[in-house]
mmCIF file of C-alpha atoms and ligand atoms in Angstrom:
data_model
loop_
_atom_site.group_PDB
_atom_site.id
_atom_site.type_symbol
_atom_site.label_atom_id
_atom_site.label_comp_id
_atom_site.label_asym_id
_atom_site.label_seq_id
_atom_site.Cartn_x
_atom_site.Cartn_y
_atom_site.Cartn_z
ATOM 1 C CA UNK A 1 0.000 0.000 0.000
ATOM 2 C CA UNK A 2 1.448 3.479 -0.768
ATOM 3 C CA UNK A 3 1.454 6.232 1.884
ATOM 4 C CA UNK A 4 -1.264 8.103 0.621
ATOM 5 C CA UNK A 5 -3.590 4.695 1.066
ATOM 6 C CA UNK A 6 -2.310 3.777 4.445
ATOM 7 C CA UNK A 7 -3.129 7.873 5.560
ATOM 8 C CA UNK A 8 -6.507 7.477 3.665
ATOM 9 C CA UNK A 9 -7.502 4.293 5.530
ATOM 10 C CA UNK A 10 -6.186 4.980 8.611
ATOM 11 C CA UNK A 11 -8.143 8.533 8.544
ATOM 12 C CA UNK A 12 -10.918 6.597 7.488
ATOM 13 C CA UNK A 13 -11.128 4.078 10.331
ATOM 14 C CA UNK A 14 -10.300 6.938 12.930
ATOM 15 C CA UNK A 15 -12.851 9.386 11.297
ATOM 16 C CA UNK A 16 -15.400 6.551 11.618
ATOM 17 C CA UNK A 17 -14.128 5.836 15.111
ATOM 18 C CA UNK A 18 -15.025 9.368 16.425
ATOM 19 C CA UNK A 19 -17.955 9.290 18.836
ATOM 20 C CA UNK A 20 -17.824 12.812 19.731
ATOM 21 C CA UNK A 21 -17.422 16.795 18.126
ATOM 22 C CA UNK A 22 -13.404 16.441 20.186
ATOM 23 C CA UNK A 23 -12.681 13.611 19.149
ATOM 24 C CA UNK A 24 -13.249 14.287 15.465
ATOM 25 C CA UNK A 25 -10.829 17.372 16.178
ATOM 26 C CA UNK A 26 -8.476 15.414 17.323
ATOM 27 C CA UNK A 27 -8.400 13.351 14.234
ATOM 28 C CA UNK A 28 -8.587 16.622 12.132
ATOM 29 C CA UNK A 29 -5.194 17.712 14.073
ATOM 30 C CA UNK A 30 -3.668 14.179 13.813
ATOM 31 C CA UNK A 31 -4.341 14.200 10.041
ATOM 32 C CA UNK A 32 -4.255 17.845 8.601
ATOM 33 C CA UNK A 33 -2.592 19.720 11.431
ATOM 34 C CA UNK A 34 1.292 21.182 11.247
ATOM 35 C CA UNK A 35 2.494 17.981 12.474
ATOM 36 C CA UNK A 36 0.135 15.742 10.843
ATOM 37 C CA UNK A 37 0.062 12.579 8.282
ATOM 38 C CA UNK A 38 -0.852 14.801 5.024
ATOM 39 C CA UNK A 39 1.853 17.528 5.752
ATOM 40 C CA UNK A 40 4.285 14.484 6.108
ATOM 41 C CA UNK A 41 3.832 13.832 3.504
ATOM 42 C CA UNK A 42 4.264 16.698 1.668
ATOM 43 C CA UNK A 43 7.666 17.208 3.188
ATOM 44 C CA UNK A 44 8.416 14.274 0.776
ATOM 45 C CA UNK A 45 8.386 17.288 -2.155
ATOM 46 C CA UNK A 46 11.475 18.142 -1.291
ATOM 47 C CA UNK A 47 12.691 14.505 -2.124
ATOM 48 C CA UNK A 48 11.391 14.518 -5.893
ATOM 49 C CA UNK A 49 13.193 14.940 -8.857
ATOM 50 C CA UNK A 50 11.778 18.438 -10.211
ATOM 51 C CA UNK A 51 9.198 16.645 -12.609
ATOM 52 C CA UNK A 52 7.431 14.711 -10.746
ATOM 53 C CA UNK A 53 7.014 17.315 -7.904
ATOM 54 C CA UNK A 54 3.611 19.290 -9.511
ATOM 55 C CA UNK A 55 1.763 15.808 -9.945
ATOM 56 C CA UNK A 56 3.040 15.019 -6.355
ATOM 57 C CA UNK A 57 1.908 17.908 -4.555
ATOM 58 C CA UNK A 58 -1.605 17.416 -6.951
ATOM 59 C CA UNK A 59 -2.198 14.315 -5.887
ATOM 60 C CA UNK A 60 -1.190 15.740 -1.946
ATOM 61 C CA UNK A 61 -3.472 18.065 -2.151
ATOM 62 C CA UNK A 62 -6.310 15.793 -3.656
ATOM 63 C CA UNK A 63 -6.043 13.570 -0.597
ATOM 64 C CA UNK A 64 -6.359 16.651 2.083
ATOM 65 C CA UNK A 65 -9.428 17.726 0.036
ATOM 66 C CA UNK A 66 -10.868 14.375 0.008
ATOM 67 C CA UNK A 67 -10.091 13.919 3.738
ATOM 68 C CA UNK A 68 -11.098 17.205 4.670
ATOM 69 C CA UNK A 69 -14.367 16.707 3.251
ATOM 70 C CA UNK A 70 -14.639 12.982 5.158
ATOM 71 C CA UNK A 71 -13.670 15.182 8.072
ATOM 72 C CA UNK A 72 -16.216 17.533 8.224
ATOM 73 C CA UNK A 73 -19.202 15.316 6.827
ATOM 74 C CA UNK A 74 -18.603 12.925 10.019
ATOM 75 C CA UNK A 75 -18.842 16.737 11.899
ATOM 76 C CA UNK A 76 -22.519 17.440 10.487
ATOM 77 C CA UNK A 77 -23.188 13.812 11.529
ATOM 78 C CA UNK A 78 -22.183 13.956 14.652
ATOM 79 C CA UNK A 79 -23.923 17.705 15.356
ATOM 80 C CA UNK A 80 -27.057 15.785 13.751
ATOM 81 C CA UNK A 81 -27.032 13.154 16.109
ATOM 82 C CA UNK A 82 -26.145 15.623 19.029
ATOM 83 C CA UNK A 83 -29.458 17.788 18.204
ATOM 84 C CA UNK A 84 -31.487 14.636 18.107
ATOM 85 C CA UNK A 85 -30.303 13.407 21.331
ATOM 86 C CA UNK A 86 -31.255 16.394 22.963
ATOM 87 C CA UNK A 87 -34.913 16.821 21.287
ATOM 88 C CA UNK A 88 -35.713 13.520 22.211
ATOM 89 C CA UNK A 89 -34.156 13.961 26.214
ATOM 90 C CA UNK A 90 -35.351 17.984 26.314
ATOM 91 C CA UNK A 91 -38.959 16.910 25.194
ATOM 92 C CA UNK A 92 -41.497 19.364 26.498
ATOM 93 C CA UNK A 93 -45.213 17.600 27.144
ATOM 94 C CA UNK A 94 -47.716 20.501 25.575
ATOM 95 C CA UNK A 95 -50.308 18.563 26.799
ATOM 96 C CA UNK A 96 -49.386 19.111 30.423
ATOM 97 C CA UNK A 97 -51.306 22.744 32.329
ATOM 98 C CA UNK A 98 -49.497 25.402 32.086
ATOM 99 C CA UNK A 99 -50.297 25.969 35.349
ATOM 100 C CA UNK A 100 -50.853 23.263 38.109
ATOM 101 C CA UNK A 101 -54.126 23.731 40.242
ATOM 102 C CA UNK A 102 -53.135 25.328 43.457
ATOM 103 C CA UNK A 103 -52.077 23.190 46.066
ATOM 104 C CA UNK A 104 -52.603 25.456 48.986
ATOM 105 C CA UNK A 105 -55.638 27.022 50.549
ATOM 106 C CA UNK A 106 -57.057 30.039 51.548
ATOM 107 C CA UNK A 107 -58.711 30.571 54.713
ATOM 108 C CA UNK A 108 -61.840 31.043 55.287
ATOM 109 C CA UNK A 109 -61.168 34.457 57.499
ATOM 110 C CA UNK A 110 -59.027 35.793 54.241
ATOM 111 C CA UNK A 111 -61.662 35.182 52.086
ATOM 112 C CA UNK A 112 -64.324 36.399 54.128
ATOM 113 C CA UNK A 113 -62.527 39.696 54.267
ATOM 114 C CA UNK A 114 -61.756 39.930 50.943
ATOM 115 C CA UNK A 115 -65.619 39.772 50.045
ATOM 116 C CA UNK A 116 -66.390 42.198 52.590
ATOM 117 C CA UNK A 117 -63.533 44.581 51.133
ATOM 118 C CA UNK A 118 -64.469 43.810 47.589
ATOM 119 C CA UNK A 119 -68.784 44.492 48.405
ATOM 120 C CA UNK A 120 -67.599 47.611 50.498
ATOM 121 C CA UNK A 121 -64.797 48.817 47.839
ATOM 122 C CA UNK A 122 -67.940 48.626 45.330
ATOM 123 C CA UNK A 123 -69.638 51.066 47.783
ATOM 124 C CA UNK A 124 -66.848 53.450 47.985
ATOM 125 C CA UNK A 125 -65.233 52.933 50.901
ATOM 126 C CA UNK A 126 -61.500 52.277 51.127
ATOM 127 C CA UNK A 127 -59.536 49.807 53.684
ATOM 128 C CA UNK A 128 -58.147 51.570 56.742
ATOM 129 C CA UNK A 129 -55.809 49.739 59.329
ATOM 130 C CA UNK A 130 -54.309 50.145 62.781
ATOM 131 C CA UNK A 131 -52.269 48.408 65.125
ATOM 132 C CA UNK A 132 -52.825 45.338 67.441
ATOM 133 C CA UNK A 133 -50.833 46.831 70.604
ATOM 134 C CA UNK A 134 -53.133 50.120 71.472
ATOM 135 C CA UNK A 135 -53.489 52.077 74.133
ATOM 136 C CA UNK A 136 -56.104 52.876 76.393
ATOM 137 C CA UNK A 137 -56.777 56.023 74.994
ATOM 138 C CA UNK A 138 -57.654 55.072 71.114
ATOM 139 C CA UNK A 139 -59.623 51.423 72.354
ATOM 140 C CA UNK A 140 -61.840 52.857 74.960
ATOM 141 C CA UNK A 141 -61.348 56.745 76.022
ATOM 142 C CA UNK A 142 -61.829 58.794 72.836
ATOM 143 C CA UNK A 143 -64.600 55.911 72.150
ATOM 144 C CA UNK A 144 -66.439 57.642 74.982
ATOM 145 C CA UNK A 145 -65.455 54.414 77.283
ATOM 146 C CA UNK A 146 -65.388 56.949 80.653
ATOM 147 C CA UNK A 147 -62.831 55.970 83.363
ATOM 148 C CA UNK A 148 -64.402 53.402 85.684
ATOM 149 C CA UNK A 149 -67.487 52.997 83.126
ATOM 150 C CA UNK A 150 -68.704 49.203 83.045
ATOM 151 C CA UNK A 151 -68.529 48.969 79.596
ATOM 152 C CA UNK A 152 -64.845 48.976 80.108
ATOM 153 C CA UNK A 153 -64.787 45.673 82.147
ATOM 154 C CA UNK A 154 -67.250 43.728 79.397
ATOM 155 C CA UNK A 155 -64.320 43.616 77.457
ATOM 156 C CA UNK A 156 -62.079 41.557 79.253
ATOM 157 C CA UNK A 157 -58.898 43.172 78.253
ATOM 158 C CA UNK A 158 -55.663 42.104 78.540
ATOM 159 C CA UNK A 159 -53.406 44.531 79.657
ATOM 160 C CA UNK A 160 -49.251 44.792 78.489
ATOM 161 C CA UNK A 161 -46.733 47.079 80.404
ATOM 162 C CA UNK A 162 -47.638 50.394 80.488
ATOM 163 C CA UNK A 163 -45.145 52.428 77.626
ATOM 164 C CA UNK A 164 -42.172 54.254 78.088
ATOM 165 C CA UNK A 165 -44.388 57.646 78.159
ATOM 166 C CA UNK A 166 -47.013 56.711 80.695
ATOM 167 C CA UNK A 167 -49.554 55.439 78.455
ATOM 168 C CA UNK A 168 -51.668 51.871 79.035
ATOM 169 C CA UNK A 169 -51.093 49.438 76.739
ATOM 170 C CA UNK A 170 -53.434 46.791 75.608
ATOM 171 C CA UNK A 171 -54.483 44.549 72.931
ATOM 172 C CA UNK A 172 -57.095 46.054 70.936
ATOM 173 C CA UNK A 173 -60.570 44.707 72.272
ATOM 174 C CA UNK A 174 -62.319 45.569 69.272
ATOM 175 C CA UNK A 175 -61.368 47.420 65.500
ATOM 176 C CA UNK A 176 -63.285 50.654 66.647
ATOM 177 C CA UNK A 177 -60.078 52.024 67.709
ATOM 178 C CA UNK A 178 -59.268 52.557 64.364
ATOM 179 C CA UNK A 179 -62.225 55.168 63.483
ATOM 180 C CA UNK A 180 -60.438 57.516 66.301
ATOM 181 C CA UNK A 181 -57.221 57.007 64.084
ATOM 182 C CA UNK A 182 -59.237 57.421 61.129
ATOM 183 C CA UNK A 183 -61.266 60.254 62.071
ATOM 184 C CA UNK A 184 -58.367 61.979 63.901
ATOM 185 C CA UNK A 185 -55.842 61.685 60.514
ATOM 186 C CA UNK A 186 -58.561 62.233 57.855
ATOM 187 C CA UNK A 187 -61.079 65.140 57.134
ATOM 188 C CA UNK A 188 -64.485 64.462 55.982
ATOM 189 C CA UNK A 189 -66.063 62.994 54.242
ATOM 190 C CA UNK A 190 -64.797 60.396 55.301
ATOM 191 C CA UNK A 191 -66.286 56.229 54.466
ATOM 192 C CA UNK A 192 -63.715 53.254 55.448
ATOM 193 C CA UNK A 193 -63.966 49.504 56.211
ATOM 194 C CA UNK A 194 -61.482 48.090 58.584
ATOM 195 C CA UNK A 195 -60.952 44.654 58.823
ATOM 196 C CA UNK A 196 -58.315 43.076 61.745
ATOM 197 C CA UNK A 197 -57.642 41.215 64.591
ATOM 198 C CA UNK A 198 -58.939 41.438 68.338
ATOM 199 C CA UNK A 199 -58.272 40.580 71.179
ATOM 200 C CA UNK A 200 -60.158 39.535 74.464
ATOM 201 C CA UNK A 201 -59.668 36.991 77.178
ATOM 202 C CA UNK A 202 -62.208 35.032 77.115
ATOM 203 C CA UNK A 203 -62.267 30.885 75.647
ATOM 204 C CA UNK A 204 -64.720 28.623 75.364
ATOM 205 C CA UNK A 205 -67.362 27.155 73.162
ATOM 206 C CA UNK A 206 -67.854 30.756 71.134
ATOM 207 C CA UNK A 207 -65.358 32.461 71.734
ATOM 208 C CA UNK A 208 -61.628 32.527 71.063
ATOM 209 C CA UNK A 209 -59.042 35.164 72.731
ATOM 210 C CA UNK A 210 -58.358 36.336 69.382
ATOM 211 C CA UNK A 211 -60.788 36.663 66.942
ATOM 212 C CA UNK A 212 -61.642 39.109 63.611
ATOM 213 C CA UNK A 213 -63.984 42.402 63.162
ATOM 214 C CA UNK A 214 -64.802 44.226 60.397
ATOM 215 C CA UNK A 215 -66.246 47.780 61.258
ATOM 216 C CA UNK A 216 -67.326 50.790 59.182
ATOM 217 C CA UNK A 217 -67.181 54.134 59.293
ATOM 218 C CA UNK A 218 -68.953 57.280 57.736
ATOM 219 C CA UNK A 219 -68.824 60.532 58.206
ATOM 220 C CA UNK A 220 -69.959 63.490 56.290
ATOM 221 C CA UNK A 221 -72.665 66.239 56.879
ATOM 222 C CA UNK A 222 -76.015 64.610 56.232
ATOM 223 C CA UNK A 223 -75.281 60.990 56.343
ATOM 224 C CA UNK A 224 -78.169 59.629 58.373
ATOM 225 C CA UNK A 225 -79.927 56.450 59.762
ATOM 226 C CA UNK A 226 -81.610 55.778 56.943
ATOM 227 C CA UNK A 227 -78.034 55.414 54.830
ATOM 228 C CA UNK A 228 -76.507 52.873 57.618
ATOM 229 C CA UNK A 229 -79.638 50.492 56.994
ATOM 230 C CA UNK A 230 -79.829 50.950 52.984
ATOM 231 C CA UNK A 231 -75.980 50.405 53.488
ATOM 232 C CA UNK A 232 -76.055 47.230 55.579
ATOM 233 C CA UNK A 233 -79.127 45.945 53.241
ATOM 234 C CA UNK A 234 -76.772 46.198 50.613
ATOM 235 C CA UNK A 235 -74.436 44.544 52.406
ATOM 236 C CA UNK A 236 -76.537 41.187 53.155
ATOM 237 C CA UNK A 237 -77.487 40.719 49.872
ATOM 238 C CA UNK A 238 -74.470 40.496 48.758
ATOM 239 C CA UNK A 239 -72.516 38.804 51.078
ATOM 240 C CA UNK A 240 -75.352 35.784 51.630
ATOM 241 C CA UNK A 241 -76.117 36.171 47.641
ATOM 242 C CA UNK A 242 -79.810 36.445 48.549
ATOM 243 C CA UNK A 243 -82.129 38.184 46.458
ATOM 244 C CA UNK A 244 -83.678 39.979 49.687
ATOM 245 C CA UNK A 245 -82.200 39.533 53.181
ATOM 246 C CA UNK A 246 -85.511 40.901 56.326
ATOM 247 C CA UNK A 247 -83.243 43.583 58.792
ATOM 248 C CA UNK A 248 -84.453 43.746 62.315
ATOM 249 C CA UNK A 249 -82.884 46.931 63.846
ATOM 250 C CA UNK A 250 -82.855 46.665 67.756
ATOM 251 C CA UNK A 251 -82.046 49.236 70.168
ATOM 252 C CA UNK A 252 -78.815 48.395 71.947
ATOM 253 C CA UNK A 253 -76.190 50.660 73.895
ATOM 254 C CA UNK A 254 -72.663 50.932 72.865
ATOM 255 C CA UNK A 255 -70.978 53.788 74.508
ATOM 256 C CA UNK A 256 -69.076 55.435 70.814
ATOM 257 C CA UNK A 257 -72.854 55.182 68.866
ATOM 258 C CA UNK A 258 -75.971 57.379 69.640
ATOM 259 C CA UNK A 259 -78.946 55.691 69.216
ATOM 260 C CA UNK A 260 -76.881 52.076 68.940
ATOM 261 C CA UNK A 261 -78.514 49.326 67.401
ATOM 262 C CA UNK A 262 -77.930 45.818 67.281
ATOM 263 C CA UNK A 263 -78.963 43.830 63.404
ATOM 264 C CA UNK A 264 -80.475 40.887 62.949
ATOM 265 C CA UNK A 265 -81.103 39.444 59.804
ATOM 266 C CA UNK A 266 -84.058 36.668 58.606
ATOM 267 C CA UNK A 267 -83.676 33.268 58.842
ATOM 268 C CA UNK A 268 -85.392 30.168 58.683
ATOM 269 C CA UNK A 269 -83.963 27.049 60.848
ATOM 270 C CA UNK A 270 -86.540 24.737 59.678
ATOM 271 C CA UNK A 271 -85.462 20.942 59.961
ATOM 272 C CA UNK A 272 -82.359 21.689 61.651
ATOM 273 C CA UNK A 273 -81.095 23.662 58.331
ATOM 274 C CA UNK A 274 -80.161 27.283 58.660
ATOM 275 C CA UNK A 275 -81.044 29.559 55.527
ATOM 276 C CA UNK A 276 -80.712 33.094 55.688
ATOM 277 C CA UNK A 277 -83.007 35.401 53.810
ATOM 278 C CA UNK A 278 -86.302 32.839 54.484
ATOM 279 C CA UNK A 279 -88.480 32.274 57.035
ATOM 280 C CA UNK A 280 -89.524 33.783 60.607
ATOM 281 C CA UNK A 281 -86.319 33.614 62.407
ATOM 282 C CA UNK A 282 -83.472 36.383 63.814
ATOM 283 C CA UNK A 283 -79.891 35.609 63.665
ATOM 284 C CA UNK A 284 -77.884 38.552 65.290
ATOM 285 C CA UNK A 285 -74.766 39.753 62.769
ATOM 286 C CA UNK A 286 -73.661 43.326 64.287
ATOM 287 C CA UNK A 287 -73.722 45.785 65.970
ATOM 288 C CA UNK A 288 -74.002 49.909 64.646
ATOM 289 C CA UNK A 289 -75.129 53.374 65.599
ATOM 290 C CA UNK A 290 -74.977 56.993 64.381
ATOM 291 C CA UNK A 291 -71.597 58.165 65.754
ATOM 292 C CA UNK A 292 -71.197 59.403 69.224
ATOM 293 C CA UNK A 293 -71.213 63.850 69.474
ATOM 294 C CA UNK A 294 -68.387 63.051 71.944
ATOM 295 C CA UNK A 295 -66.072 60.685 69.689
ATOM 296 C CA UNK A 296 -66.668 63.280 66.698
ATOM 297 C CA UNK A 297 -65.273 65.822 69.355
ATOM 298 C CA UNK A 298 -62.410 63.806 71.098
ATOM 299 C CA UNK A 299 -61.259 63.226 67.424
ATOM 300 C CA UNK A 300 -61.032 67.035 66.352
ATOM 301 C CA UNK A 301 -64.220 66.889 64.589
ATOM 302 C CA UNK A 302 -66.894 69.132 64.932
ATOM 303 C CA UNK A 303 -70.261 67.531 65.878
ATOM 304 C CA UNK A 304 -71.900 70.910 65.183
ATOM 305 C CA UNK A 305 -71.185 70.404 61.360
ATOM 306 C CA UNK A 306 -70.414 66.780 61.058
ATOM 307 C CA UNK A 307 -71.969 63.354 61.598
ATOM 308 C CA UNK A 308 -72.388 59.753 60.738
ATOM 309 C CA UNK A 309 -72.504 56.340 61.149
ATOM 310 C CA UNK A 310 -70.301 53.151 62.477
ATOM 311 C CA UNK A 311 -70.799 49.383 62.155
ATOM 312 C CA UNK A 312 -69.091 46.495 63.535
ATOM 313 C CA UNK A 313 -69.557 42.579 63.428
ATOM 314 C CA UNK A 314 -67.263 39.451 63.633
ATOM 315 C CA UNK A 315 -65.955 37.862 60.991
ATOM 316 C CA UNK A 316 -65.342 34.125 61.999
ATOM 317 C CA UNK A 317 -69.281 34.746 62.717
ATOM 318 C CA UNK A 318 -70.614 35.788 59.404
ATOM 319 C CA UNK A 319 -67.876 33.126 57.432
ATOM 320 C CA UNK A 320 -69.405 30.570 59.875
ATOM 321 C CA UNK A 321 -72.962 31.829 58.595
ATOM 322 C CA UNK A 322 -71.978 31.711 55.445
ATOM 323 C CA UNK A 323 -69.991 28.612 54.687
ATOM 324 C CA UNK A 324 -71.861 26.201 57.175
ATOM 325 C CA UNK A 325 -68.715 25.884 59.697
ATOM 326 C CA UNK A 326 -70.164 24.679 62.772
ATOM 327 C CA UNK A 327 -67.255 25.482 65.480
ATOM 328 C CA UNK A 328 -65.774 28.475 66.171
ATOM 329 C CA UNK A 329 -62.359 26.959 67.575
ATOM 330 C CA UNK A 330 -61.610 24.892 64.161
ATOM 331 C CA UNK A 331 -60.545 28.197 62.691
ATOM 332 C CA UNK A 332 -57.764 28.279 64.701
ATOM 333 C CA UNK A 333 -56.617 24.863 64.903
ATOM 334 C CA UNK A 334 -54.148 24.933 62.118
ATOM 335 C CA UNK A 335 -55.620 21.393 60.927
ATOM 336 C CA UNK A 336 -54.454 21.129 56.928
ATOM 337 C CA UNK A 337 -57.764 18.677 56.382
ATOM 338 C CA UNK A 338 -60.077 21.214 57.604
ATOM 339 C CA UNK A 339 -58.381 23.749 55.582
ATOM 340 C CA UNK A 340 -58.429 21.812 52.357
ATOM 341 C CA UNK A 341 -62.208 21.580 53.093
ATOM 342 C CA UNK A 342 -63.223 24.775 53.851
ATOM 343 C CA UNK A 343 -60.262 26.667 52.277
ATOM 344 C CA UNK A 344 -60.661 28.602 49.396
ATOM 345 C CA UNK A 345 -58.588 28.329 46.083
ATOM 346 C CA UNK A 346 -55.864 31.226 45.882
ATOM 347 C CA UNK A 347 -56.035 33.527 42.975
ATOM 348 C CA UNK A 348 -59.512 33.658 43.022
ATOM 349 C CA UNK A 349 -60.050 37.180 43.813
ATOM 350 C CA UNK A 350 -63.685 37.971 45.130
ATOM 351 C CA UNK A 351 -65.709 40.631 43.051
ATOM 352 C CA UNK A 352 -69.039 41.172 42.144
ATOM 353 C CA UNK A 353 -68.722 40.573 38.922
ATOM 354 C CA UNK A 354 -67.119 37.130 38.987
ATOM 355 C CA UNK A 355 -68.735 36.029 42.298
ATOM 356 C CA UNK A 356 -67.684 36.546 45.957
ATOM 357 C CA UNK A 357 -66.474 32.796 46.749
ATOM 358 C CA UNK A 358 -65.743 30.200 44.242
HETATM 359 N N1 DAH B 1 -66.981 47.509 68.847
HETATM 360 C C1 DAH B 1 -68.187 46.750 69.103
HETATM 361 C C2 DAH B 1 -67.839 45.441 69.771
HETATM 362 O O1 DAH B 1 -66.744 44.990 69.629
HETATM 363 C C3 DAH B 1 -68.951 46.504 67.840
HETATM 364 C C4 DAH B 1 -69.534 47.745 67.299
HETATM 365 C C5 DAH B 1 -70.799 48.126 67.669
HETATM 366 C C6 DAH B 1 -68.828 48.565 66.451
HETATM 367 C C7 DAH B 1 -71.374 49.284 67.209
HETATM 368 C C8 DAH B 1 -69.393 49.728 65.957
HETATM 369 C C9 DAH B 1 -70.683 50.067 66.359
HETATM 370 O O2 DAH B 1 -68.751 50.547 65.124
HETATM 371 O O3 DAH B 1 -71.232 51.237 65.892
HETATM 372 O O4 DAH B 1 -68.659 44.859 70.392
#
């Protein structure tokens, strides 16, 4: 075999042998490089008598053409096979959601305030917010809550250290402290919804030491009666999505409303089933009045031009209502198969236009 055969076949056989894009370079460099078989061999030129040099150095030339092209041919192949490996390993399954149904939950209490932001928010009022740790001042004093008064001790407050400045620190006992904040930071007109937690000590059966309220607040110069109760209506037909919900105003006392009322709404609890909207029943949901000439005042504003209403009920109580969750305690009980029961799926924001719960 002459040289140029045993280069061809052994490039051959090597070319062939290449698994791999650096491994075909290495052949390339092995064959066609400085120090490679085809430059060998043209070294040889130098050998020849001057004759038979040009058909030499052709027939050189021919073979690093011929292996060149073998060369990169065996590259393409090998990028082929490369690409195809990977769309057969990198496959994507179209078929699969884009988006895999939610695994977590929401809870109840979030979603109950959500709808009562998103019926509210449709009304015109905006969310206000205030702390947990209050003082005595904001949760019972500028309420109209007079030193001593009785009313204080119905909440069953608990009590922190007393702040650095003298004041008396507590746990809020209800979310009214936030119309004083409201009311003292804000000129009217003024119409919020505050949803938060609250604090009392007290445990058993139907009651938890920290529960959630939800209380409104309106003030401008001619808001009357008559708007709290076409606002509340409003309010129970949407939340219960009942065509028409019966409200029973009765007189109550709170010490921040004057005249105070307490709400029921209609029910029927026929055949142990409650259904609100039917029948000849009362179920209690909050508690309101027109706003208090002496809150107005201990707030900066001026009772002489300025009143309006406030409203305040318990959440866990109107979700219970709502949803059909018979104990109070399970909403605190962290349990993940009560959750993924009652829980509602995230993402689904509450509106009127899509539906409250989902
Ligand atoms: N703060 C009251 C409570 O916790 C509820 C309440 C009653 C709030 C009447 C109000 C209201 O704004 O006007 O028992």
């Amino acid at each position: 075999m002459s040289d140029f055969d045993t280069v061809r076949a052994e490039t051959r056989a090597a070319v062939e042998q290449a698994a791999d894009p650096a491994a075909l370079e290495a052949v390339r460099v092995a064959v066609l490089g400085r120090k490679g078989a085809v430059t060998d061999l043209m070294k040889n030129l130098a050998t020849l008598a001057p004759d038979a040099r040009r058909a030499y150095g052709a027939a050189v030339n021919a073979l690093k053409d011929e292996l060149t092209q073998l060369i990169e041919t065996r590259r393409a192949e090998l990028g082929d096979a490369a690409l195809a490996q990977r769309l057969t390993s990198e496959t994507v399954d179209l078929s699969l959601p884009a988006r895999p149904e939610a695994q977590g939950r929401l809870h109840p209490i979030s979603q109950t305030i959500d709808e009562v932001i998103a019926i509210f928010g449709e009304m015109g009022f905006s969310v206000a917010e205030g702390p947990d740790i209050e003082d005595d001042f904001h949760n019972f004093t500028a309420l109209n809550f007079p030193e001593g008064h009785p009313a204080r001790d119905m909440h069953d407050t608990f009590y922190l250290p007393d702040a650095a400045d003298g004041r008396k620190l507590l746990l809020r006992t209800h979310t009214s402290p936030v119309q004083v904040r409201t009311m003292m930071n804000q000129t009217p007109p003024i119409r919020v919804i505050i949803p938060g937690r609250t604090y009392r000590s007290d445990s058993d059966q139907t009651h938890t030491p920290m529960f959630h309220q939800v209380e409104g607040l309106v003030i401008d110069e001619t808001t009357h009666m008559g708007h709290l109760k076409g606002c509340l209506a409003e309010f129970a037909q949407a939340y219960f999505e009942v065509e028409h919900v019966p409200l029973r105003f009765r007189p109550s006392f709170f010490p921040f409303t004057e005249p105070s009322a307490e709400v029921d709404i209609g029910c029927s609890r026929k055949g142990g089933e409650l259904k609100i909207g039917a029948g000849d029943d009362w179920l209690e949901i909050l508690g309101c009045g027109m706003v208090h000439p002496n809150v107005l005042r201990h707030c900066g504003v001026d009772p002489g031009r300025y009143q309006g209403f406030a409203f305040g009920m318990g959440i866990e109580r109107i979700a219970m209502l709502k949803y059909g969750i018979p104990d109070l305690r399970t909403f605190f009980d962290a349990d993940l198969r009560w959750l993924r029961h009652y829980g509602f799926v995230p993402l689904d924001i509450p509106s009127l236009i899509t539906g409250l719960a989902r």
